[in-house]
Amino acid sequence: YKVGWEECCKPKAEGGLSIRNIYKWNNTAVLFQLWRIVKPGNSSIWVQWFNHVLLKNKGFWTAKIPYKTSWVARKILSYRPQALKFFQYHIVPNSAFKFWLDPG
């Protein structure tokens, strides 16, 4: 029998197989990496490398996607419009908000 992917991803109580929806899981994983880059105070070596080498200290939200970069970096940067609806900025003294580069 042919069964749709959405049916397989439903919980067993609803007649599905409780298989994780791999598309939603991947979107969540990419958005989590994006959040790690944008989160203030993150001292991860990977995040520092991403900012200094790939973005070359440009604003994360306005930087163009580098042509010669890994698939992962292009994927993360292509999710920026989708991620904007989840972010809120609170501007306080000594915040890292860049008025011209960060979305309002």
Coordinates of C-alpha atoms in Angstrom, one line a residue:
Y1 CA 0.0 0.0 0.0
K2 CA 1.1 3.5 -0.7
V3 CA 1.1 5.8 2.3
G4 CA 1.8 9.5 2.3
W5 CA 4.7 10.9 4.2
E6 CA 2.4 13.1 6.3
E7 CA 0.5 9.9 7.4
C8 CA 3.7 8.2 8.5
C9 CA 4.7 11.2 10.6
K10 CA 1.5 11.2 12.6
P11 CA 1.6 9.8 16.2
K12 CA 0.7 6.2 16.6
A13 CA -2.4 7.2 18.5
E14 CA -3.6 9.0 15.3
G15 CA -2.8 6.0 13.0
G16 CA 0.7 7.0 12.0
L17 CA 4.1 5.4 12.6
S18 CA 5.5 8.2 14.7
I19 CA 8.4 8.8 12.3
R20 CA 10.0 12.3 12.6
N21 CA 9.3 14.5 9.7
I22 CA 12.8 14.9 8.3
Y23 CA 12.0 18.1 6.4
K24 CA 10.8 19.8 9.6
W25 CA 13.7 18.4 11.5
N26 CA 16.2 19.8 9.0
N27 CA 14.6 23.2 9.0
T28 CA 14.8 23.2 12.8
A29 CA 18.4 22.2 12.8
V30 CA 19.4 25.0 10.3
L31 CA 17.4 27.6 12.2
F32 CA 19.2 26.5 15.4
Q33 CA 22.6 27.1 13.8
L34 CA 21.4 30.5 12.6
W35 CA 20.3 31.3 16.1
R36 CA 23.8 30.3 17.5
I37 CA 25.4 32.8 15.1
V38 CA 23.1 35.7 15.9
K39 CA 22.9 35.1 19.7
P40 CA 24.9 37.8 21.5
G41 CA 27.8 36.7 23.7
N42 CA 28.4 33.4 21.8
S43 CA 32.1 32.6 22.1
S44 CA 32.0 29.3 20.1
I45 CA 35.0 28.9 17.8
W46 CA 32.7 27.9 14.9
V47 CA 30.6 31.1 15.3
Q48 CA 33.8 33.2 15.5
W49 CA 35.1 31.5 12.4
F50 CA 31.8 32.0 10.6
N51 CA 31.7 35.7 11.4
H52 CA 35.4 36.5 10.6
V53 CA 36.1 34.2 7.6
L54 CA 32.8 33.8 5.8
L55 CA 31.0 37.1 6.7
K56 CA 34.3 39.1 7.0
N57 CA 32.8 41.0 10.0
K58 CA 29.8 42.3 7.9
G59 CA 26.3 42.4 9.3
F60 CA 24.8 38.9 9.4
W61 CA 21.4 40.1 8.2
T62 CA 22.7 42.1 5.2
A63 CA 25.8 40.2 4.1
K64 CA 25.6 38.7 0.7
I65 CA 25.9 34.9 0.5
P66 CA 29.5 34.2 -0.5
Y67 CA 29.8 32.4 -3.8
K68 CA 32.6 30.1 -2.9
T69 CA 31.5 28.7 0.4
S70 CA 30.2 25.4 1.8
W71 CA 26.6 24.2 1.2
V72 CA 26.0 24.5 4.9
A73 CA 26.9 28.1 5.1
R74 CA 24.8 29.0 2.1
K75 CA 21.9 27.1 3.6
I76 CA 22.1 28.9 6.9
L77 CA 22.3 32.3 5.2
S78 CA 19.4 31.5 2.9
Y79 CA 17.2 30.9 5.9
R80 CA 17.6 34.5 7.2
P81 CA 14.2 35.7 5.8
Q82 CA 12.4 32.7 7.4
A83 CA 14.2 33.3 10.7
L84 CA 13.3 37.0 11.0
K85 CA 9.8 36.2 12.3
F86 CA 11.2 34.5 15.3
F87 CA 13.6 37.3 16.4
Q88 CA 12.9 40.4 18.6
Y89 CA 15.5 42.9 19.5
H90 CA 15.6 44.9 22.8
I91 CA 18.0 47.7 22.5
V92 CA 19.6 48.6 25.8
P93 CA 22.8 50.4 26.6
N94 CA 25.9 48.5 25.5
S95 CA 23.9 46.2 23.2
A96 CA 25.4 44.7 20.0
F97 CA 22.6 46.0 17.8
K98 CA 23.8 47.7 14.6
F99 CA 21.1 50.2 13.6
W100 CA 21.9 50.2 9.8
L101 CA 22.7 46.5 9.5
D102 CA 20.2 44.7 11.8
P103 CA 16.5 44.3 11.0
G104 CA 14.2 46.4 13.1

